[in-house]
Coordinates of C-alpha atoms in Angstrom, one line a residue:
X1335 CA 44.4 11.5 -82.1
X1336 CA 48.0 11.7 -81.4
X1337 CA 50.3 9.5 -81.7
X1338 CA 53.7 9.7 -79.6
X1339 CA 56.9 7.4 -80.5
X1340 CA 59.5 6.8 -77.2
X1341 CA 63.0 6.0 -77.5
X1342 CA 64.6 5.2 -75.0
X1343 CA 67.8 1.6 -74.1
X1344 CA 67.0 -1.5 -72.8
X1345 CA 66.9 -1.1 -68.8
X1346 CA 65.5 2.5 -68.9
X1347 CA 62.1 2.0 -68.7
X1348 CA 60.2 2.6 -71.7
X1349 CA 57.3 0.0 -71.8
X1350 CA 56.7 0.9 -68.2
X1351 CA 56.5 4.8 -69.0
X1352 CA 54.4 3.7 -71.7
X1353 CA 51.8 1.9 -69.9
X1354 CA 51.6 4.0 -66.8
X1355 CA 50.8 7.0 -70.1
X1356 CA 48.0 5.1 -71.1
X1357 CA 46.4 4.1 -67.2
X1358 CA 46.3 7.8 -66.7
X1359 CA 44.9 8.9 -69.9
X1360 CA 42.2 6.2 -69.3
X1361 CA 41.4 6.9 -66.0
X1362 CA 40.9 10.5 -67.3
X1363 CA 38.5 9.2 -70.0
X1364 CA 40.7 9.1 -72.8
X1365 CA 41.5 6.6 -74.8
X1366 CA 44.9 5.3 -75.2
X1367 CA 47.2 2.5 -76.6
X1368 CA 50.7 1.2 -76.8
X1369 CA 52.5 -0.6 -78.8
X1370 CA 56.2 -1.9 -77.9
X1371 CA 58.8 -2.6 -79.9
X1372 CA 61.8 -4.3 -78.4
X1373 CA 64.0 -5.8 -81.3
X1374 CA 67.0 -7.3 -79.8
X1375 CA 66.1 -8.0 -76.2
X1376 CA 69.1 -7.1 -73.7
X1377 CA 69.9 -4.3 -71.8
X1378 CA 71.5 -1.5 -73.7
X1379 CA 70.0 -2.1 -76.7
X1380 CA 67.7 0.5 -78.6
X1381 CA 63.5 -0.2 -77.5
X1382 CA 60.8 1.9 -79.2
X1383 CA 56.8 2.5 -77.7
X1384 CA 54.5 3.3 -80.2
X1385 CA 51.4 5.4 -78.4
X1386 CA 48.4 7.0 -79.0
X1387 CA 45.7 8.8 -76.9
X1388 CA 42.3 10.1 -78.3
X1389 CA 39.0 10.7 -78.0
X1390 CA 37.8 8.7 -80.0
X1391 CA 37.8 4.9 -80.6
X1392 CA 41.7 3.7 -81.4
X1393 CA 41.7 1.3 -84.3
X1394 CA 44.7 2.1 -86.2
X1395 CA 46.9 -0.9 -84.7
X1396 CA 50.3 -0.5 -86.3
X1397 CA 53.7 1.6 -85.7
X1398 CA 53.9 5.1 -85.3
X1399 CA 55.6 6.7 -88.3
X1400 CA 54.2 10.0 -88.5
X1401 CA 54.8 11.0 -84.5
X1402 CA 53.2 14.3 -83.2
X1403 CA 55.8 13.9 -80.4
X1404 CA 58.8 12.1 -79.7
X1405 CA 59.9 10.7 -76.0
X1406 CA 63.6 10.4 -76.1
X1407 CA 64.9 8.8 -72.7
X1408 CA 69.1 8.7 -73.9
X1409 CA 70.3 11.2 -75.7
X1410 CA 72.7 8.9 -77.5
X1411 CA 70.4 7.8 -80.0
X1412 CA 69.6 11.1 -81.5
X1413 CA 72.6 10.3 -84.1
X1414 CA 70.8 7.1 -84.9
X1415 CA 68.5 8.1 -88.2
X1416 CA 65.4 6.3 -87.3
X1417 CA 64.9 8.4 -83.8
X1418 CA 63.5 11.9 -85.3
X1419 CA 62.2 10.3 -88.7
X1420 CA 58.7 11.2 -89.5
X1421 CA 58.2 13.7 -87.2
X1422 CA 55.3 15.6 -88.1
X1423 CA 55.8 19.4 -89.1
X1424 CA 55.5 21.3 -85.8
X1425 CA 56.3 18.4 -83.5
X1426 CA 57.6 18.4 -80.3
X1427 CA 60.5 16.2 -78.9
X1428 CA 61.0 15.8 -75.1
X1429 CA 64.3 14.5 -74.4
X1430 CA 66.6 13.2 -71.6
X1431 CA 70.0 15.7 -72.1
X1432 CA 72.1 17.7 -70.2
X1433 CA 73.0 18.7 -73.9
X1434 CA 72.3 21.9 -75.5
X1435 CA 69.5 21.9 -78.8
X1436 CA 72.3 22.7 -80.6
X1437 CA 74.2 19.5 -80.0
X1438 CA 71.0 17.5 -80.5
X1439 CA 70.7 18.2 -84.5
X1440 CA 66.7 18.3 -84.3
X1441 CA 65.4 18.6 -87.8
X1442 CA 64.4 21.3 -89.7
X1443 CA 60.6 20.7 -89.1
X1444 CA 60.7 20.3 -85.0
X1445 CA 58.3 23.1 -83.3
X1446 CA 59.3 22.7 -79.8
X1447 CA 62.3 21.2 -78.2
X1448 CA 62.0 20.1 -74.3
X1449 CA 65.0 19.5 -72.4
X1450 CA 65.6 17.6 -68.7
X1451 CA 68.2 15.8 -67.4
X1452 CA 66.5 12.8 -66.5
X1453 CA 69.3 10.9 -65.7
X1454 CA 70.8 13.0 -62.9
X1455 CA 67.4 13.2 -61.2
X1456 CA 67.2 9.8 -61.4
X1457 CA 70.8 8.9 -60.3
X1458 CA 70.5 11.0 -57.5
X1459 CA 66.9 10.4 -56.2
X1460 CA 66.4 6.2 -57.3
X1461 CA 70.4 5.5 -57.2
X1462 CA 71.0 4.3 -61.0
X1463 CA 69.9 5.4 -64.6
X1464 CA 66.0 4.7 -64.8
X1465 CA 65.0 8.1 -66.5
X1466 CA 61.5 6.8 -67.0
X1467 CA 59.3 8.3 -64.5
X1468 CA 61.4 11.6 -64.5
X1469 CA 60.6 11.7 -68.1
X1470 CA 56.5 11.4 -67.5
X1471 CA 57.3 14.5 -65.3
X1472 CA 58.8 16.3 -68.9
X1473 CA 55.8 14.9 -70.7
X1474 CA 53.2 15.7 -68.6
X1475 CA 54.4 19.8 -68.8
X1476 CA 54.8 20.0 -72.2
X1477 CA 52.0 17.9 -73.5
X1478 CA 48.4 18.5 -72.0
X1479 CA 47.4 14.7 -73.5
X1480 CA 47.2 13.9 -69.9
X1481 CA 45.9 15.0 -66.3
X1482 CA 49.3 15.6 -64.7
X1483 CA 48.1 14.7 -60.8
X1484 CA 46.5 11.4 -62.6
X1485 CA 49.9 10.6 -64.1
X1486 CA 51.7 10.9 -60.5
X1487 CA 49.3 9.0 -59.2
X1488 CA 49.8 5.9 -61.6
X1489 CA 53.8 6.9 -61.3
X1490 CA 53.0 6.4 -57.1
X1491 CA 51.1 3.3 -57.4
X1492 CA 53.4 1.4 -59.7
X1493 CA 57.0 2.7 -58.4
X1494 CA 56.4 4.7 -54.8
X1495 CA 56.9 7.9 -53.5
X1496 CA 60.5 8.4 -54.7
X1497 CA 59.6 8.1 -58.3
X1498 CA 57.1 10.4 -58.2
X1499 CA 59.1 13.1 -56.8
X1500 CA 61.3 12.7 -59.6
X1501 CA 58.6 12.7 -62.3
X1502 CA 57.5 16.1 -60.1
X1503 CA 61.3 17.2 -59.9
X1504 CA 61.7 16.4 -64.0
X1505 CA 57.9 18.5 -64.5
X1506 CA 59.3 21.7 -62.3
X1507 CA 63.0 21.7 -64.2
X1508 CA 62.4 21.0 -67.8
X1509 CA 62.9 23.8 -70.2
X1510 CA 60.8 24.2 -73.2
X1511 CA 62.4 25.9 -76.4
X1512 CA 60.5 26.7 -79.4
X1513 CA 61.6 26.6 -82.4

């Protein structure tokens, strides 16, 4: 099993990433669940998605706090504490930057840092700061939890064509740094 953990603002998408995750991974045969966590409900305001994808049967019904993999969809909340804690040794973060891995202070422990700037695709293709579906591009080339044409797919049928060029767009320009 592995279990993911997004972060993303209120207004950016992260439930709906979420769920489109989990309608791919299930029409690939995989299991998958998610778990959101809004806290104070407004935009702007920090949202976490607790997910997992297996195999097997999903019981564990609870938080993430050990993530294999962190979703991070605004770069402003890597100074908040909670965003990279309990990232598993090896893990790999996926993030929304034009920043460099430097500026980003990823802990010690991180294996692989993946970088787009979600937010310019978006502002430029959908017209305003939705990095979501640009994201599940990032995701779907750095993790291989999912079947990348199933993802657009599910992006297409929930958002339209212009989302999923820029999940395609975010897939072709992310850069993957290991650590």
């Amino acid at each position: 099993m592995k279990e993911i953990r997004l972060h993303g603002r209120g207004g950016q998408g992260v439930v709906k990433a979420s769920q489109i995750i989990v309608k791919a991974a299930v029409a690939g045969g995989i299991k998958g669940q998610f778990i959101p966590f809004f806290g104070v409900e407004r935009k702007g305001s920090p949202v976490f998605g607790y997910l997992r994808l297996s195999n097997e049967e999903i019981r564990r019904k609870m938080q993430v706090y050990e993530p294999d993999m962190l979703v991070i969809m605004d770069d402003s909340l890597v100074s908040l504490p909670a965003t990279y804690q309990g990232l598993k040794d090896g893990g790999v973060i996926v993030i929304n930057t034009n920043k460099s891995i430097d500026e980003l202070n990823v802990p010690a422990n991180t294996g692989a840092v993946a970088t787009v700037n979600a937010t310019a695709i978006s502002e430029e293709l959908l017209g305003r700061n939705i990095p979501n579906t640009a994201m599940l591009g990032g995701f779907a080339k750095v993790s291989d939890l999912v079947d990348k044409e199933m993802l657009f797919a599910e992006i297409e049928k929930a958002f339209g064509a212009v989302n999923r060029q820029a999940a395609e767009r975010a897939y072709d320009e992310i850069v993957f740094t290991e650590m």
